[in-house]
Amino acid sequence: MDVSGGRGQPRPGNDESAEHTGPEAPAPGGTGDAPTAPSAPTPADAKDARPEGPTPDAGAPAPGSGTPQDTGAAPDHGPPAHGRDRAPEHPEPPADRPARAPAGRPEHPDHPFAHSGSGKGQAPQRPEERRRGGLLMGRPFGVPVYVAPSWFLVAILITWVFGGQIDRVLPELGAASYLVSLFFAVAFYASVLVHELAHTLAALRFKLPVRRIQLQFFGGVSEIEKEAETPGREFVLAFVGPLLSLVLAGLFYLGLLAVDPGSVPGVLLAGLMVSNLIVAAFNLLPGLPLDGGRMLRAVVWAITGKPMTGTVAAAWVGRALAVCVLIGLPLLTQSGALGSDAVDNVGMDTVLDALLAAILAAIIWTGAGNSLRMARLREHLPELRARTLTRRAVPVESDTPLSEALRRANAAGARALVVVDADGVPVSLVREAAIVGVPEHRRPWVPVGTLAQDITDGMRVSAELAGEELLDALRATPATEYLVVEETGEIYGVLSAADVERAFVKAMARPS
């Protein structure tokens, strides 16, 4: 929404923001075809010295992005960022006129100013934005596709294992069997990419932005930035991945009918058919973070009308599934139920089967837990409101001594300074970290303009923003402080990224 136009006295912001503290929320985790919950922000450095200066800013939290991994689930994230227009002009009120607290907002005379110690704050970032996605392979449908370093380890493992099998079936190939196996590894992950593209196209069809696709250890992940709005769309979004894997398996089967099964093309087509069937079957298991778990979540959501209830049910089924995989997979392999000969003694194959089962179980268990944390995150995100986190501010001109500006702020019960020009138009924000860095005896000689950061369009945010919209607006323009304005263009106050972070961590610490 536009925040331009009009003149008026700056309205005081809320002073509760400085009191937000709380333990760190659990970090994200999980791989496999499962949505991974976002982690809470990492608090930035803060200094304990609290004379008359604002607090240093920290990186704010990141919602969102569940990151379903494995061979197909598509995660969700926050909505796209929204830009903000310029704020209107506002004349400076008399210095002796105390700011009035907004209705329903308690004043904090004992805490007139927050203090911080870090000079460089960051806007809230999702964990995924802080790390590289790997090697960029292309941008189908405008969505970047990355190959993570872990993929190369899996490709080597597949080449070694499948190459030995090809050598037994086609001994005349010799060392070339490993080249054929390497081709199989690449073709298999191409199938996984098709699986992920199915999720991506469905998301784009439902107007859900997709940040990227990543191929990695044990599959791939489509990072979708927003949750489906209805259980029907959630079901479709999850089902299209396994459906495409089944279609590919059928196509490879038809191709197999046209070639000699004992030839190189026959062995490759048979391997790709079986691998895609396994991918589809595994992802259809009804537990988060797999696609089948998201389908189960959609069904429970549709029945109860509560997405959180669906998430809890599918996550606990996922945890039960992890236990079954951990115990059952080695037993099935050793008994020969999966097609191999029964094994009576413990050998290297048995150890490898147990290791594989443990890895898969850990992926599913972690993904289920992350899904619960993601649901709790979305449940608490609406509590983050710019209006309630904004600090009350007083306008000052750039040549005002810092000591005088702080005196006015303390007299008005404000905790932020906005530098205005001669017409009262806000032009910059005084950085809290810069205030802390000025010794008290020098403050009468330091003009506030030398401690301020120019206000850009992205640093003006609406007081009505809340939840993911607020976080995305801050991420769009990284800064330590933001000017908060009303829809009429009237100044409401100053929002600190550090306060948003503390509120986020505190909200995540509360049980659902």
Short mmCIF file of C-alpha atoms in Angstrom, two decimals:
data_model
loop_
_atom_site.label_atom_id
_atom_site.label_comp_id
_atom_site.label_asym_id
_atom_site.label_seq_id
_atom_site.Cartn_x
_atom_site.Cartn_y
_atom_site.Cartn_z
CA MET A 1 0.00 0.00 0.00
CA ASP A 2 1.16 3.55 -0.63
CA VAL A 3 2.34 5.57 2.30
CA SER A 4 2.91 8.82 0.46
CA GLY A 5 1.15 12.12 0.72
CA GLY A 6 0.02 14.43 3.46
CA ARG A 7 1.63 16.22 6.37
CA GLY A 8 1.24 15.78 10.04
CA GLN A 9 2.79 15.31 13.43
CA PRO A 10 4.76 12.12 13.88
CA ARG A 11 2.73 9.58 15.74
CA PRO A 12 4.46 7.75 18.56
CA GLY A 13 5.30 4.12 18.05
CA ASN A 14 5.12 1.30 20.52
CA ASP A 15 7.79 0.89 23.16
CA GLU A 16 7.25 -2.73 23.96
CA SER A 17 9.67 -3.91 21.33
CA ALA A 18 12.80 -3.54 23.38
CA GLU A 19 11.54 -6.00 25.93
CA HIS A 20 11.28 -8.90 23.50
CA THR A 21 13.65 -11.65 24.42
CA GLY A 22 13.52 -15.40 24.30
CA PRO A 23 15.43 -18.58 23.73
CA GLU A 24 16.51 -19.61 20.28
CA ALA A 25 14.07 -21.64 18.30
CA PRO A 26 15.24 -25.01 17.05
CA ALA A 27 17.40 -24.95 13.96
CA PRO A 28 16.10 -26.42 10.76
CA GLY A 29 17.09 -29.83 9.65
CA GLY A 30 16.08 -32.72 7.58
CA THR A 31 16.75 -33.97 4.17
CA GLY A 32 15.03 -36.36 1.94
CA ASP A 33 11.75 -35.66 0.26
CA ALA A 34 10.49 -33.65 3.10
CA PRO A 35 9.67 -30.10 3.89
CA THR A 36 12.29 -28.74 6.22
CA ALA A 37 11.20 -26.22 8.80
CA PRO A 38 12.82 -22.82 8.83
CA SER A 39 15.05 -21.92 11.69
CA ALA A 40 14.68 -19.04 14.01
CA PRO A 41 17.02 -16.14 13.42
CA THR A 42 20.37 -16.06 15.03
CA PRO A 43 20.55 -13.09 17.37
CA ALA A 44 23.16 -10.56 16.39
CA ASP A 45 25.83 -9.33 18.71
CA ALA A 46 24.54 -6.96 21.34
CA LYS A 47 26.36 -4.89 23.91
CA ASP A 48 25.31 -4.61 27.49
CA ALA A 49 26.27 -0.96 27.82
CA ARG A 50 23.03 0.96 27.95
CA PRO A 51 23.59 4.67 28.48
CA GLU A 52 21.48 6.76 26.15
CA GLY A 53 21.69 5.02 22.87
CA PRO A 54 19.71 2.60 20.83
CA THR A 55 20.44 -1.08 20.59
CA PRO A 56 22.49 -2.67 17.84
CA ASP A 57 20.57 -4.47 15.27
CA ALA A 58 20.59 -8.07 14.56
CA GLY A 59 19.52 -10.13 11.65
CA ALA A 60 15.87 -10.77 11.91
CA PRO A 61 14.24 -14.13 11.62
CA ALA A 62 13.27 -16.00 8.67
CA PRO A 63 10.07 -17.73 8.28
CA GLY A 64 9.30 -19.81 5.98
CA SER A 65 10.64 -22.00 3.90
CA GLY A 66 10.02 -25.30 4.56
CA THR A 67 12.40 -27.24 2.47
CA PRO A 68 10.98 -30.54 1.40
CA GLN A 69 13.71 -32.74 0.29
CA ASP A 70 14.02 -36.17 -1.05
CA THR A 71 12.82 -37.12 -4.36
CA GLY A 72 10.03 -34.75 -4.42
CA ALA A 73 8.11 -32.86 -1.79
CA ALA A 74 7.72 -29.19 -2.31
CA PRO A 75 8.21 -26.88 0.64
CA ASP A 76 6.68 -23.58 1.43
CA HIS A 77 8.02 -20.18 2.27
CA GLY A 78 6.92 -16.67 2.81
CA PRO A 79 5.30 -14.40 0.28
CA PRO A 80 7.24 -12.12 -2.02
CA ALA A 81 8.56 -8.88 -0.62
CA HIS A 82 6.58 -5.71 -0.98
CA GLY A 83 8.19 -2.38 -1.77
CA ARG A 84 7.19 0.82 -0.03
CA ASP A 85 6.83 4.34 -1.41
CA ARG A 86 8.32 7.48 0.00
CA ALA A 87 6.99 8.94 3.22
CA PRO A 88 5.36 12.35 3.23
CA GLU A 89 6.55 15.50 4.81
CA HIS A 90 6.18 16.01 8.55
CA PRO A 91 7.00 19.18 10.45
CA GLU A 92 9.00 18.79 13.62
CA PRO A 93 6.90 19.13 16.77
CA PRO A 94 7.97 21.45 19.56
CA ALA A 95 10.77 19.97 21.65
CA ASP A 96 8.80 20.50 24.83
CA ARG A 97 5.79 18.65 23.57
CA PRO A 98 5.91 15.06 24.83
CA ALA A 99 5.00 12.29 22.44
CA ARG A 100 1.73 10.58 23.21
CA ALA A 101 1.58 6.81 23.36
CA PRO A 102 -0.81 5.17 20.91
CA ALA A 103 -4.07 3.93 22.33
CA GLY A 104 -3.63 0.66 24.10
CA ARG A 105 0.18 0.98 24.15
CA PRO A 106 1.85 1.33 27.57
CA GLU A 107 4.48 3.97 27.98
CA HIS A 108 7.87 2.97 29.36
CA PRO A 109 9.40 5.91 31.20
CA ASP A 110 12.05 3.62 32.65
CA HIS A 111 13.20 2.60 29.21
CA PRO A 112 13.18 5.77 27.13
CA PHE A 113 15.88 4.54 24.76
CA ALA A 114 17.10 1.15 23.71
CA HIS A 115 20.82 0.58 23.30
CA SER A 116 22.73 -1.61 21.02
CA GLY A 117 26.22 -2.31 20.03
CA SER A 118 26.58 -3.64 16.55
CA GLY A 119 26.94 -1.25 13.71
CA LYS A 120 25.89 -3.49 10.86
CA GLY A 121 22.55 -5.15 11.20
CA GLN A 122 20.95 -7.38 8.61
CA ALA A 123 17.39 -7.58 7.51
CA PRO A 124 15.69 -10.85 8.32
CA GLN A 125 16.98 -13.68 6.20
CA ARG A 126 15.79 -17.17 5.63
CA PRO A 127 18.49 -19.74 6.33
CA GLU A 128 18.45 -20.75 2.68
CA GLU A 129 19.39 -17.19 1.69
CA ARG A 130 22.55 -17.37 3.75
CA ARG A 131 24.06 -20.29 1.92
CA ARG A 132 24.89 -21.14 -1.65
CA GLY A 133 22.68 -23.56 -3.49
CA GLY A 134 25.59 -25.31 -5.20
CA LEU A 135 26.36 -25.41 -8.91
CA LEU A 136 23.77 -23.58 -11.03
CA MET A 137 22.67 -25.85 -13.89
CA GLY A 138 19.94 -23.77 -15.50
CA ARG A 139 16.65 -21.92 -15.02
CA PRO A 140 13.73 -23.95 -16.41
CA PHE A 141 10.50 -21.93 -16.19
CA GLY A 142 12.58 -19.17 -14.59
CA VAL A 143 13.41 -21.28 -11.51
CA PRO A 144 17.14 -21.82 -10.83
CA VAL A 145 18.27 -25.45 -10.54
CA TYR A 146 21.29 -26.15 -8.35
CA VAL A 147 23.33 -29.30 -7.86
CA ALA A 148 24.64 -29.57 -4.29
CA PRO A 149 28.16 -30.93 -3.65
CA SER A 150 26.61 -33.96 -1.90
CA TRP A 151 25.15 -35.05 -5.25
CA PHE A 152 28.62 -35.85 -6.57
CA LEU A 153 29.22 -38.21 -3.64
CA VAL A 154 25.97 -40.02 -4.39
CA ALA A 155 26.81 -40.16 -8.11
CA ILE A 156 30.13 -41.82 -7.29
CA LEU A 157 28.38 -44.32 -5.00
CA ILE A 158 25.76 -45.17 -7.64
CA THR A 159 28.45 -45.52 -10.28
CA TRP A 160 30.40 -47.96 -8.10
CA VAL A 161 27.42 -50.08 -7.00
CA PHE A 162 25.52 -50.17 -10.29
CA GLY A 163 28.75 -50.60 -12.26
CA GLY A 164 29.44 -53.85 -10.43
CA GLN A 165 25.95 -55.11 -11.26
CA ILE A 166 26.36 -54.23 -14.95
CA ASP A 167 29.72 -56.00 -14.99
CA ARG A 168 28.02 -59.20 -13.80
CA VAL A 169 25.25 -58.93 -16.42
CA LEU A 170 27.47 -57.71 -19.29
CA PRO A 171 31.01 -58.89 -18.48
CA GLU A 172 32.15 -58.12 -22.03
CA LEU A 173 31.98 -54.40 -21.27
CA GLY A 174 34.87 -54.52 -18.83
CA ALA A 175 35.78 -51.11 -17.40
CA ALA A 176 33.21 -49.48 -19.69
CA SER A 177 30.50 -50.80 -17.37
CA TYR A 178 31.34 -47.98 -14.97
CA LEU A 179 30.85 -45.40 -17.72
CA VAL A 180 27.42 -46.90 -18.36
CA SER A 181 26.76 -46.76 -14.61
CA LEU A 182 27.76 -43.08 -14.49
CA PHE A 183 25.28 -42.39 -17.30
CA PHE A 184 22.63 -44.19 -15.23
CA ALA A 185 23.40 -41.98 -12.21
CA VAL A 186 22.96 -38.82 -14.30
CA ALA A 187 19.78 -40.15 -15.93
CA PHE A 188 18.35 -41.11 -12.54
CA TYR A 189 18.85 -37.62 -11.16
CA ALA A 190 17.36 -36.21 -14.34
CA SER A 191 14.27 -38.22 -13.39
CA VAL A 192 14.39 -36.67 -9.92
CA LEU A 193 14.58 -33.25 -11.57
CA VAL A 194 11.43 -34.06 -13.55
CA HIS A 195 9.78 -35.06 -10.26
CA GLU A 196 10.72 -31.69 -8.76
CA LEU A 197 9.67 -29.78 -11.86
CA ALA A 198 6.22 -31.33 -11.47
CA HIS A 199 5.98 -29.76 -8.00
CA THR A 200 7.32 -26.49 -9.39
CA LEU A 201 4.85 -26.28 -12.27
CA ALA A 202 1.96 -27.06 -9.95
CA ALA A 203 3.13 -24.34 -7.57
CA LEU A 204 3.46 -21.80 -10.38
CA ARG A 205 0.01 -22.82 -11.61
CA PHE A 206 -1.35 -21.96 -8.15
CA LYS A 207 0.63 -18.67 -8.18
CA LEU A 208 3.00 -19.86 -5.45
CA PRO A 209 6.52 -18.46 -5.99
CA VAL A 210 9.36 -21.02 -6.18
CA ARG A 211 12.78 -19.90 -5.02
CA ARG A 212 14.85 -22.76 -6.47
CA ILE A 213 15.22 -26.49 -7.09
CA GLN A 214 18.19 -28.28 -5.56
CA LEU A 215 19.46 -31.77 -6.37
CA GLN A 216 21.30 -33.22 -3.44
CA PHE A 217 22.01 -36.29 -1.34
CA PHE A 218 19.07 -38.70 -1.52
CA GLY A 219 17.04 -36.72 -4.01
CA GLY A 220 15.90 -33.17 -4.59
CA VAL A 221 13.94 -30.31 -3.12
CA SER A 222 11.66 -27.65 -4.59
CA GLU A 223 11.69 -24.60 -2.36
CA ILE A 224 8.23 -23.07 -2.62
CA GLU A 225 7.90 -19.74 -0.84
CA LYS A 226 4.28 -19.91 0.20
CA GLU A 227 1.87 -22.48 1.58
CA ALA A 228 -1.05 -23.73 -0.49
CA GLU A 229 -4.24 -21.88 0.41
CA THR A 230 -6.56 -24.91 0.41
CA PRO A 231 -6.21 -28.61 1.27
CA GLY A 232 -7.16 -29.49 -2.31
CA ARG A 233 -4.24 -27.53 -3.71
CA GLU A 234 -1.93 -28.97 -1.07
CA PHE A 235 -2.95 -32.48 -2.13
CA VAL A 236 -2.39 -31.77 -5.82
CA LEU A 237 0.92 -30.05 -5.14
CA ALA A 238 2.19 -33.12 -3.28
CA PHE A 239 0.73 -35.77 -5.59
CA VAL A 240 2.08 -34.51 -8.92
CA GLY A 241 5.66 -35.49 -8.03
CA PRO A 242 5.05 -39.21 -7.42
CA LEU A 243 2.61 -39.21 -10.35
CA LEU A 244 5.36 -38.00 -12.71
CA SER A 245 7.73 -40.65 -11.33
CA LEU A 246 5.12 -43.32 -12.11
CA VAL A 247 4.66 -41.92 -15.61
CA LEU A 248 8.42 -42.04 -16.17
CA ALA A 249 8.53 -45.63 -14.93
CA GLY A 250 5.82 -46.49 -17.46
CA LEU A 251 7.70 -44.79 -20.29
CA PHE A 252 10.91 -46.64 -19.43
CA TYR A 253 8.93 -49.90 -19.37
CA LEU A 254 7.58 -49.22 -22.87
CA GLY A 255 11.11 -48.47 -24.03
CA LEU A 256 12.31 -51.72 -22.50
CA LEU A 257 9.83 -53.66 -24.62
CA ALA A 258 11.47 -52.34 -27.77
CA VAL A 259 15.07 -53.37 -26.95
CA ASP A 260 16.99 -56.48 -25.95
CA PRO A 261 16.85 -56.76 -22.12
CA GLY A 262 20.40 -58.14 -22.16
CA SER A 263 21.82 -55.11 -23.98
CA VAL A 264 23.21 -51.89 -22.51
CA PRO A 265 20.01 -49.92 -23.36
CA GLY A 266 17.93 -52.72 -21.85
CA VAL A 267 19.88 -52.69 -18.58
CA LEU A 268 19.69 -48.91 -18.35
CA LEU A 269 15.95 -48.76 -19.09
CA ALA A 270 15.26 -51.53 -16.58
CA GLY A 271 17.29 -49.72 -13.91
CA LEU A 272 15.55 -46.42 -14.55
CA MET A 273 12.12 -48.06 -14.52
CA VAL A 274 12.78 -49.73 -11.15
CA SER A 275 14.39 -46.64 -9.62
CA ASN A 276 11.44 -44.42 -10.57
CA LEU A 277 9.00 -46.95 -9.15
CA ILE A 278 10.97 -46.91 -5.90
CA VAL A 279 10.98 -43.10 -5.87
CA ALA A 280 7.22 -42.97 -6.40
CA ALA A 281 6.48 -45.68 -3.81
CA PHE A 282 8.76 -44.15 -1.20
CA ASN A 283 7.31 -40.68 -1.63
CA LEU A 284 3.76 -41.99 -1.37
CA LEU A 285 4.36 -43.31 2.15
CA PRO A 286 1.84 -41.42 4.35
CA GLY A 287 4.11 -39.51 6.67
CA LEU A 288 5.79 -36.13 6.66
CA PRO A 289 8.11 -35.02 5.21
CA LEU A 290 7.31 -37.25 2.23
CA ASP A 291 4.80 -36.34 -0.45
CA GLY A 292 2.42 -38.94 0.93
CA GLY A 293 2.62 -37.20 4.29
CA ARG A 294 1.62 -33.92 2.70
CA MET A 295 -1.28 -35.69 1.03
CA LEU A 296 -2.32 -37.11 4.41
CA ARG A 297 -2.00 -33.63 5.91
CA ALA A 298 -4.28 -32.27 3.18
CA VAL A 299 -6.90 -34.95 3.88
CA VAL A 300 -6.91 -34.31 7.65
CA TRP A 301 -6.95 -30.56 6.97
CA ALA A 302 -9.99 -30.98 4.71
CA ILE A 303 -11.81 -33.09 7.34
CA THR A 304 -11.03 -30.95 10.39
CA GLY A 305 -10.69 -27.57 8.73
CA LYS A 306 -7.43 -27.05 10.66
CA PRO A 307 -4.09 -27.22 8.82
CA MET A 308 -2.22 -27.51 12.12
CA THR A 309 -4.17 -30.67 13.00
CA GLY A 310 -3.25 -32.17 9.64
CA THR A 311 0.41 -31.33 10.17
CA VAL A 312 0.50 -32.90 13.64
CA ALA A 313 -1.17 -36.09 12.42
CA ALA A 314 1.06 -36.48 9.36
CA ALA A 315 4.21 -35.65 11.35
CA TRP A 316 3.55 -38.32 13.97
CA VAL A 317 2.81 -40.85 11.25
CA GLY A 318 6.14 -39.82 9.73
CA ARG A 319 7.95 -40.48 12.99
CA ALA A 320 6.33 -43.90 13.26
CA LEU A 321 7.37 -44.53 9.67
CA ALA A 322 10.97 -43.62 10.54
CA VAL A 323 11.02 -46.24 13.28
CA CYS A 324 9.58 -48.84 10.89
CA VAL A 325 12.26 -48.07 8.32
CA LEU A 326 15.03 -48.26 10.90
CA ILE A 327 13.94 -51.68 12.13
CA GLY A 328 12.11 -53.17 9.19
CA LEU A 329 14.37 -52.42 6.22
CA PRO A 330 17.38 -54.44 7.48
CA LEU A 331 15.06 -57.32 8.47
CA LEU A 332 13.38 -57.38 5.05
CA THR A 333 16.73 -57.29 3.26
CA GLN A 334 18.19 -60.06 5.40
CA SER A 335 15.10 -62.25 4.96
CA GLY A 336 15.23 -61.95 1.18
CA ALA A 337 11.76 -60.40 1.00
CA LEU A 338 13.07 -57.62 -1.24
CA GLY A 339 14.23 -60.01 -3.93
CA SER A 340 17.76 -60.86 -2.78
CA ASP A 341 18.91 -64.11 -1.23
CA ALA A 342 18.36 -64.52 2.49
CA VAL A 343 21.46 -63.79 4.57
CA ASP A 344 22.17 -65.77 7.72
CA ASN A 345 25.42 -64.16 8.75
CA VAL A 346 26.32 -60.54 9.30
CA GLY A 347 28.50 -59.28 6.45
CA MET A 348 29.34 -56.02 4.72
CA ASP A 349 26.02 -56.02 2.83
CA THR A 350 24.10 -56.29 6.10
CA VAL A 351 26.07 -53.43 7.62
CA LEU A 352 25.43 -51.27 4.55
CA ASP A 353 21.71 -52.08 4.68
CA ALA A 354 21.56 -51.07 8.34
CA LEU A 355 23.45 -47.86 7.58
CA LEU A 356 21.09 -47.01 4.73
CA ALA A 357 18.08 -47.69 6.96
CA ALA A 358 19.50 -45.45 9.68
CA ILE A 359 20.09 -42.60 7.22
CA LEU A 360 16.59 -42.87 5.75
CA ALA A 361 15.03 -43.07 9.23
CA ALA A 362 16.96 -40.01 10.36
CA ILE A 363 15.84 -38.09 7.27
CA ILE A 364 12.18 -38.93 7.85
CA TRP A 365 12.28 -38.35 11.62
CA THR A 366 14.04 -35.00 11.27
CA GLY A 367 11.78 -33.89 8.45
CA ALA A 368 8.69 -34.72 10.50
CA GLY A 369 9.98 -32.65 13.40
CA ASN A 370 10.82 -29.80 11.08
CA SER A 371 7.31 -29.92 9.67
CA LEU A 372 5.91 -29.45 13.17
CA ARG A 373 8.21 -26.50 13.77
CA MET A 374 7.24 -25.02 10.42
CA ALA A 375 3.57 -25.27 11.34
CA ARG A 376 4.24 -23.60 14.67
CA LEU A 377 6.16 -20.87 12.88
CA ARG A 378 3.23 -20.12 10.60
CA GLU A 379 0.90 -20.19 13.57
CA HIS A 380 2.91 -17.54 15.40
CA LEU A 381 3.96 -15.36 12.45
CA PRO A 382 0.82 -13.17 12.60
CA GLU A 383 1.99 -12.06 16.07
CA LEU A 384 4.81 -10.11 14.42
CA ARG A 385 3.18 -6.76 13.71
CA ALA A 386 5.00 -3.61 12.70
CA ARG A 387 2.56 -1.50 14.71
CA THR A 388 3.28 -3.26 18.02
CA LEU A 389 7.04 -3.59 17.47
CA THR A 390 7.67 0.01 16.42
CA ARG A 391 9.58 2.31 18.73
CA ARG A 392 8.30 5.79 19.44
CA ALA A 393 10.47 8.37 17.66
CA VAL A 394 11.09 12.12 17.78
CA PRO A 395 12.10 14.20 14.75
CA VAL A 396 15.28 16.30 14.95
CA GLU A 397 17.22 18.36 12.44
CA SER A 398 20.60 17.12 11.25
CA ASP A 399 22.63 19.78 13.07
CA THR A 400 21.00 19.05 16.44
CA PRO A 401 23.65 17.96 18.99
CA LEU A 402 23.31 14.33 20.00
CA SER A 403 22.95 15.21 23.67
CA GLU A 404 20.04 17.55 22.91
CA ALA A 405 18.38 14.97 20.65
CA LEU A 406 18.63 12.34 23.37
CA ARG A 407 17.24 14.80 25.92
CA ARG A 408 14.19 15.38 23.70
CA ALA A 409 13.74 11.66 23.16
CA ASN A 410 13.93 10.87 26.86
CA ALA A 411 11.55 13.71 27.72
CA ALA A 412 9.03 12.37 25.21
CA GLY A 413 9.52 8.75 26.24
CA ALA A 414 10.81 7.96 22.75
CA ARG A 415 13.47 5.46 21.83
CA ALA A 416 14.42 6.46 18.28
CA LEU A 417 15.47 9.58 16.34
CA VAL A 418 14.34 10.61 12.86
CA VAL A 419 16.34 13.31 11.08
CA VAL A 420 14.10 15.74 9.17
CA ASP A 421 14.85 18.64 6.86
CA ALA A 422 13.68 22.24 7.30
CA ASP A 423 10.21 21.32 6.00
CA GLY A 424 9.86 18.41 8.40
CA VAL A 425 10.37 15.74 5.75
CA PRO A 426 12.16 12.64 7.17
CA VAL A 427 15.48 12.16 5.39
CA SER A 428 17.47 9.73 7.57
CA LEU A 429 17.41 7.57 10.68
CA VAL A 430 19.94 7.84 13.47
CA ARG A 431 21.66 4.49 13.87
CA GLU A 432 21.49 3.10 17.38
CA ALA A 433 24.89 1.47 17.12
CA ALA A 434 26.42 4.81 16.16
CA ILE A 435 24.93 6.46 19.26
CA VAL A 436 26.44 3.81 21.51
CA GLY A 437 29.83 4.46 19.94
CA VAL A 438 29.86 8.14 20.94
CA PRO A 439 31.25 8.75 24.47
CA GLU A 440 28.87 10.72 26.66
CA HIS A 441 31.25 13.65 27.11
CA ARG A 442 31.43 14.17 23.31
CA ARG A 443 27.70 14.02 22.64
CA PRO A 444 27.14 17.81 22.96
CA TRP A 445 29.60 18.29 20.07
CA VAL A 446 28.37 15.57 17.68
CA PRO A 447 25.46 16.47 15.35
CA VAL A 448 22.95 13.68 14.85
CA GLY A 449 23.24 13.98 11.07
CA THR A 450 26.69 12.40 11.19
CA LEU A 451 25.23 9.28 12.83
CA ALA A 452 22.27 8.84 10.49
CA GLN A 453 21.55 6.59 7.53
CA ASP A 454 19.67 8.00 4.54
CA ILE A 455 16.12 6.70 4.17
CA THR A 456 15.56 4.81 0.93
CA ASP A 457 12.16 3.79 -0.42
CA GLY A 458 12.63 0.26 0.92
CA MET A 459 13.29 1.60 4.41
CA ARG A 460 9.74 2.98 4.61
CA VAL A 461 7.34 0.29 5.75
CA SER A 462 3.65 0.39 6.50
CA ALA A 463 2.47 0.17 10.08
CA GLU A 464 -0.13 -2.35 8.89
CA LEU A 465 2.42 -4.99 7.85
CA ALA A 466 2.47 -8.20 9.85
CA GLY A 467 3.78 -11.77 9.68
CA GLU A 468 5.46 -12.94 6.50
CA GLU A 469 4.66 -9.70 4.69
CA LEU A 470 6.59 -7.75 7.31
CA LEU A 471 9.59 -10.09 7.19
CA ASP A 472 9.66 -10.06 3.40
CA ALA A 473 9.49 -6.27 3.32
CA LEU A 474 12.49 -6.07 5.65
CA ARG A 475 14.43 -8.68 3.68
CA ALA A 476 13.85 -6.74 0.47
CA THR A 477 15.94 -3.85 1.84
CA PRO A 478 18.48 -4.97 4.46
CA ALA A 479 18.89 -2.30 7.13
CA THR A 480 19.11 -1.95 10.89
CA GLU A 481 16.22 0.53 11.26
CA TYR A 482 13.13 1.30 9.21
CA LEU A 483 10.77 4.26 9.16
CA VAL A 484 7.23 3.08 9.91
CA VAL A 485 4.43 5.16 8.42
CA GLU A 486 0.66 5.13 8.44
CA GLU A 487 -1.42 4.70 5.29
CA THR A 488 -1.91 8.46 5.32
CA GLY A 489 1.86 8.96 5.21
CA GLU A 490 2.05 10.08 8.85
CA ILE A 491 5.18 8.93 10.71
CA TYR A 492 4.38 6.21 13.23
CA GLY A 493 7.88 5.48 14.53
CA VAL A 494 11.04 3.48 13.90
CA LEU A 495 11.26 -0.29 13.61
CA SER A 496 14.49 -2.04 14.59
CA ALA A 497 15.43 -5.33 12.94
CA ALA A 498 16.77 -6.46 16.33
CA ASP A 499 13.34 -5.99 17.90
CA VAL A 500 11.72 -8.06 15.16
CA GLU A 501 14.23 -10.82 15.77
CA ARG A 502 13.65 -10.88 19.50
CA ALA A 503 9.89 -10.97 19.03
CA PHE A 504 10.26 -13.81 16.54
CA VAL A 505 12.42 -15.90 18.86
CA LYS A 506 10.04 -15.24 21.77
CA ALA A 507 7.02 -16.29 19.70
CA MET A 508 8.73 -19.48 18.53
CA ALA A 509 9.60 -20.37 22.13
CA ARG A 510 5.92 -20.48 23.10
CA PRO A 511 4.15 -23.81 22.63
CA SER A 512 1.38 -24.02 20.06
#
